[in-house]
Each structure stands twice: as C-alpha cells, then as structure tokens.
Short mmCIF file of C-alpha atoms in Angstrom, two decimals:
data_model
loop_
_atom_site.label_atom_id
_atom_site.label_comp_id
_atom_site.label_asym_id
_atom_site.label_seq_id
_atom_site.Cartn_x
_atom_site.Cartn_y
_atom_site.Cartn_z
CA GLN V 1205 42.82 73.77 -25.54
CA LYS V 1206 41.40 76.92 -25.21
CA ILE V 1207 41.88 77.13 -21.44
CA GLU V 1208 45.79 75.66 -21.84
CA LEU V 1209 46.58 78.03 -23.84
CA LEU V 1210 45.13 81.08 -21.39
CA LYS V 1211 46.91 79.31 -18.26
CA GLU V 1212 50.05 79.04 -20.96
CA LYS V 1213 49.62 82.86 -21.89
CA ARG V 1214 48.96 83.98 -17.84
CA THR V 1215 51.74 82.68 -17.04
CA SER V 1216 54.23 83.97 -19.46
CA LEU V 1217 52.71 87.59 -19.05
CA ILE V 1218 53.40 87.16 -15.63
CA ASN V 1219 57.41 85.77 -16.08
CA HIS V 1220 58.08 88.50 -18.07
CA CYS V 1221 56.93 91.37 -15.81
CA VAL V 1222 58.76 89.89 -12.97
CA THR V 1223 62.04 89.53 -15.57
CA LYS V 1224 62.20 92.23 -17.72
CA GLY V 1225 59.05 95.14 -17.01
CA LEU V 1226 57.05 96.91 -18.03
CA ASN V 1227 59.42 99.58 -20.60
CA PRO V 1228 60.72 97.40 -23.46
CA ASN V 1229 63.21 100.21 -23.67
CA VAL V 1230 64.66 100.13 -20.58
CA GLU V 1231 68.28 99.48 -20.82
CA MET V 1232 69.74 95.64 -20.40
CA LYS V 1233 72.56 94.32 -18.32
CA ASP V 1234 73.71 90.46 -18.26
CA SER V 1235 72.35 89.19 -14.68
CA GLY V 1236 74.43 87.07 -14.85
CA VAL V 1237 72.06 84.09 -13.62
CA GLU V 1238 71.75 81.61 -17.10
CA TRP V 1239 68.17 80.85 -16.29
CA ILE V 1240 67.10 84.86 -16.23
CA ARG V 1241 69.61 86.24 -18.49
CA ASP V 1242 69.10 89.94 -19.03
CA ILE V 1243 67.71 91.95 -16.80
CA PRO V 1244 66.56 95.76 -16.19
CA SER V 1245 69.72 98.02 -15.23
CA HIS V 1246 69.04 99.65 -13.10
CA TRP V 1247 67.94 96.30 -10.95
CA ILE V 1248 69.58 93.82 -8.25
CA LEU V 1249 69.28 90.85 -7.32
CA PRO V 1250 69.43 89.71 -3.60
CA LYS V 1251 68.17 86.89 -2.62
CA LEU V 1252 64.61 86.25 -0.38
CA ASN V 1253 66.21 85.48 2.50
CA TYR V 1254 68.22 89.53 3.66
CA ILE V 1255 65.00 91.27 1.81
CA SER V 1256 63.43 88.90 5.19
CA SER V 1257 63.32 89.60 8.87
CA LYS V 1258 61.65 85.36 8.73
CA ILE V 1259 61.56 82.51 6.07
CA THR V 1260 60.27 79.77 8.32
CA ASP V 1261 57.68 76.74 7.83
CA GLY V 1262 54.66 75.02 9.88
CA GLU V 1263 54.20 72.36 13.00
CA HIS V 1264 56.37 69.45 11.69
CA ILE V 1265 55.14 67.28 14.96
CA SER V 1266 51.22 66.54 14.56
CA PRO V 1267 49.45 68.20 17.25
CA LYS V 1268 47.00 67.38 19.87
CA PHE V 1269 43.74 69.10 18.37
CA THR V 1270 40.41 70.53 19.99
CA ASP V 1271 37.38 70.82 19.07
CA TYR V 1272 37.45 74.39 18.88
CA GLY V 1273 40.14 76.92 19.23
CA ILE V 1274 42.64 78.68 17.23
CA PRO V 1275 42.01 77.20 13.41
CA PHE V 1276 45.62 75.27 12.71
CA LEU V 1277 45.07 74.96 8.44
CA SER V 1278 47.54 72.75 5.69
CA SER V 1279 48.06 73.51 2.11
CA LYS V 1280 44.36 72.43 1.50
CA ASP V 1281 43.61 75.47 3.27
CA VAL V 1282 46.24 78.43 1.76
CA ARG V 1283 45.08 79.33 -1.71
CA GLU V 1284 46.04 81.94 -3.70
CA THR V 1285 42.97 84.28 -2.93
CA GLY V 1286 43.92 83.97 0.84
CA VAL V 1287 43.92 81.40 3.28
CA ASP V 1288 40.52 79.70 4.14
CA ILE V 1289 40.25 79.50 8.36
CA ASN V 1290 37.00 77.98 8.38
CA VAL V 1291 38.66 74.87 9.49
CA SER V 1292 37.44 71.86 11.28
CA LYS V 1293 41.01 71.51 13.17
CA PHE V 1294 41.63 73.09 16.07
CA VAL V 1295 44.56 73.82 18.76
CA SER V 1296 44.39 75.49 21.71
CA GLU V 1297 45.32 78.50 22.97
CA GLU V 1298 48.50 77.21 24.81
CA ASP V 1299 49.44 74.73 21.43
CA SER V 1300 48.72 78.09 19.65
CA VAL V 1301 51.26 80.58 21.26
CA LYS V 1302 53.71 77.73 21.22
CA MET V 1303 53.84 76.91 17.53
CA ARG V 1304 54.09 80.63 16.62
CA LYS V 1305 57.32 81.44 18.38
CA ARG V 1306 58.74 79.62 15.05
CA CYS V 1307 55.66 80.21 13.17
CA ASN V 1308 53.17 83.39 13.42
CA PRO V 1309 51.82 83.89 10.44
CA GLU V 1310 50.53 87.71 10.04
CA PHE V 1311 48.25 90.14 7.55
CA GLY V 1312 50.06 90.90 4.32
CA ASP V 1313 52.93 87.54 5.07
CA VAL V 1314 53.22 85.91 2.35
CA LEU V 1315 53.12 82.04 1.90
CA VAL V 1316 54.67 78.85 0.20
CA VAL V 1317 53.18 75.42 -0.20
CA GLY V 1318 56.41 74.07 -0.08
CA ARG V 1319 54.64 69.87 -0.86
CA GLY V 1320 51.59 68.22 -1.65
CA ASN V 1321 49.10 68.61 -4.88
CA SER V 1322 49.65 72.40 -3.98
CA ILE V 1323 53.23 72.45 -3.84
CA GLY V 1324 54.31 75.90 -4.87
CA ARG V 1325 50.69 77.70 -4.83
CA ILE V 1326 51.53 80.85 -3.74
CA SER V 1327 48.90 83.10 -1.01
CA ILE V 1328 48.84 86.22 1.05
CA VAL V 1329 47.39 86.35 4.84
CA ASN V 1330 44.41 87.87 4.46
CA THR V 1331 42.74 88.25 7.95
CA LYS V 1332 43.82 89.16 10.60
CA LYS V 1333 42.63 87.02 12.81
CA ILE V 1334 45.34 83.58 14.90
CA PHE V 1335 45.87 80.64 13.13
CA SER V 1336 48.45 78.30 13.11
CA LEU V 1337 50.40 76.65 10.14
CA LEU V 1338 51.33 72.57 9.52
CA GLY V 1339 54.99 71.84 8.25
CA SER V 1340 53.58 71.66 4.95
CA VAL V 1341 53.13 75.49 4.36
CA ILE V 1342 56.22 78.19 4.17
CA LEU V 1343 56.10 81.24 5.99
CA ILE V 1344 58.21 84.81 4.68
CA LYS V 1345 57.80 87.29 6.83
CA HIS V 1346 59.31 89.87 3.82
CA ASN V 1347 60.91 93.66 4.15
CA THR V 1348 58.23 95.90 3.63
CA GLU V 1349 60.55 98.81 2.37
CA ARG V 1350 62.08 96.69 -0.54
CA VAL V 1351 59.24 94.39 -1.03
CA LEU V 1352 55.77 94.56 -2.08
CA ASN V 1353 53.82 90.98 -1.49
CA LYS V 1354 52.08 91.17 -3.94
CA TYR V 1355 54.34 91.50 -6.32
CA LEU V 1356 56.62 88.62 -4.26
CA PHE V 1357 53.49 87.08 -4.65
CA TYR V 1358 53.49 86.93 -8.85
CA TYR V 1359 57.54 86.68 -8.33
CA LEU V 1360 57.42 83.58 -7.32
CA GLN V 1361 54.59 81.49 -9.60
CA SER V 1362 57.19 82.22 -12.07
CA PRO V 1363 57.70 79.04 -13.85
CA LYS V 1364 61.58 79.91 -13.88
CA VAL V 1365 61.95 80.41 -10.29
CA PHE V 1366 59.56 77.31 -9.58
CA GLN V 1367 61.90 75.20 -11.68
CA GLN V 1368 64.28 76.67 -9.12
CA LEU V 1369 63.30 75.56 -6.07
CA ILE V 1370 61.98 72.25 -7.03
CA ASN V 1371 65.80 72.08 -8.54
CA THR V 1372 66.74 72.37 -5.00
CA SER V 1373 64.71 68.93 -3.61
CA SER V 1374 66.20 66.82 -6.63
CA HIS V 1375 67.45 64.14 -4.45
CA SER V 1376 64.05 64.08 -2.59
CA VAL V 1377 61.35 61.46 -3.56
CA GLN V 1378 58.71 63.16 -3.50
CA PRO V 1379 58.71 67.08 -4.65
CA THR V 1380 59.88 70.05 -1.93
CA ILE V 1381 60.54 73.25 -1.25
CA TYR V 1382 63.10 72.91 1.57
CA LEU V 1383 63.46 76.32 3.42
CA GLU V 1384 67.27 76.47 3.08
CA GLY V 1385 66.31 76.60 -1.03
CA ILE V 1386 63.48 79.61 -0.64
CA LYS V 1387 65.98 81.49 1.32
CA ASN V 1388 68.77 81.04 -1.19
CA GLN V 1389 66.25 81.38 -4.28
CA ILE V 1390 67.44 85.01 -6.07
CA ILE V 1391 64.84 87.43 -6.92
CA ILE V 1392 64.72 89.84 -9.62
CA LEU V 1393 63.81 93.13 -7.24
CA PRO V 1394 62.78 96.50 -9.79
CA THR V 1395 61.97 100.16 -7.72
CA LYS V 1396 59.02 99.99 -5.48
CA GLU V 1397 57.67 102.65 -7.77
CA GLU V 1398 58.35 100.18 -11.08
CA GLN V 1399 56.57 97.02 -8.46
CA THR V 1400 53.66 98.82 -8.17
CA GLN V 1401 53.21 99.35 -11.82
CA ILE V 1402 54.04 95.27 -12.81
CA VAL V 1403 51.30 94.92 -9.20
CA GLU V 1404 48.71 96.61 -10.87
CA TYR V 1405 48.77 95.79 -14.89
CA LEU V 1406 49.32 92.19 -13.16
CA ASP V 1407 46.24 92.29 -11.53
CA GLU V 1408 43.97 94.02 -14.45
CA GLN V 1409 45.51 91.17 -17.16
CA THR V 1410 44.98 88.46 -14.63
CA GLN V 1411 41.82 89.20 -14.15
CA LYS V 1412 40.76 89.13 -18.07
CA ILE V 1413 42.28 86.27 -18.60
CA ASP V 1414 40.76 84.42 -14.98
CA SER V 1415 37.27 85.23 -16.57
CA THR V 1416 37.94 84.17 -19.81
CA ILE V 1417 38.65 80.67 -18.46
CA GLU V 1418 35.89 80.86 -15.91
CA LYS V 1419 33.34 81.56 -19.12
CA GLU V 1420 34.92 78.83 -20.96
CA THR V 1421 34.81 76.30 -17.98
CA GLN V 1422 31.03 77.29 -18.07
CA ARG V 1423 30.73 76.53 -21.41
#
C-alpha cells in the first residue's frame, strides 16, 4: 500500500509541475481546454506536431532477421532509463537503411510505446549506435529550440495526457496510441528556462521517491 501511495505521489507531482509550474504565485489563465483548466498566463498550448520535425513509428512488417547486424528493438527494449540495444534480434544493414528512411531514431529523440503491456512508456534515446524499431514504438523528433526532450519525457508521463492519447483510440479493441492522436496532442509549453527548472526539480524529487520505492520493495 505504501508503494502504491508513493507511485501516486510521483504521478501527481509530475502532473502538477507540467500543468501548473513551480511558482504558486504566478498569474493564471483559463486554457480553454477542459482537461487542462488553468495554466500560467504566459504558457502556450501548441500541438505536438508543431514543435516536432518528425513523428512516426517503426516497421510494421516483420523483417527478415539475421544473426548479426543492426539491432532491431521492440517495445520491451524501450525503457524509462533509455533503450536497451543488447538484443537478440538483428536486421541486415541494407534492410535497416530502408527502415530508417521512415523511422530513424537518434541520440536525444523521444520514444513512446504505442501498444502492448507497456503502452505509454516514455524513453529518451541514450545511445549514438544505429538501431531500427518495431511499429509498436513511436518516434518523436522534437524541435530542440522550443522544447527540452526531458520536459517532453515528463509531460507525456502525465496521466491526464496519457488518458487523452488513449481516448483517441476508443474504437480500437486493444488500447493503442495512434500517430494522428499523438501529432494532435496539445502540449502545455512553458519557456525554455522554466522547462529546465521543472526538469531539474522533477529529476531530484522523482529520484527520491524512486529510491524510497526501491527500499520498500526490498523489505
């Protein structure tokens, strides 16, 4: 029960910081969006597509696997701490070049698991090694001048944002985050300076909560 409460605290903290900011005395305005409500008056609400150079997903057709070559990652290899390229599935360099014309994950890009048991899990590419992705993973190449990848990482973890992404796939039998849904997702965007402050604060606070959860788990 304590672990669940800690997880709820972590989620609530992230949600508050990316929707209200860190300054309790800041002037607020009505966002005009029901699920967002009031936000700091100088924040803006662009769609994710407008602050990204590319939003796409990985390969939809099962490729021909090889014993060695370019790592081929699925959703299980995409983790909050980064991507795991120590996989057992590889594709040829030739096939990888074809795949990467559509979906070319690079260092610093943001990845979102679009379906399966880990749907909604967010990751930042933490390697400069080349790899290819399965279609269950969505790639976001954000505009680095407008949004920090780590801010986007936290923002997409907000339960309210996740619910909006899932709502766009209500007609699907299996919960799925679709490309159109994530492209049209509103992002609450502070200034770059405030994004940095929010990221630093959340890094510190979530690390403390995660450490407590780990200790409780080991009891």
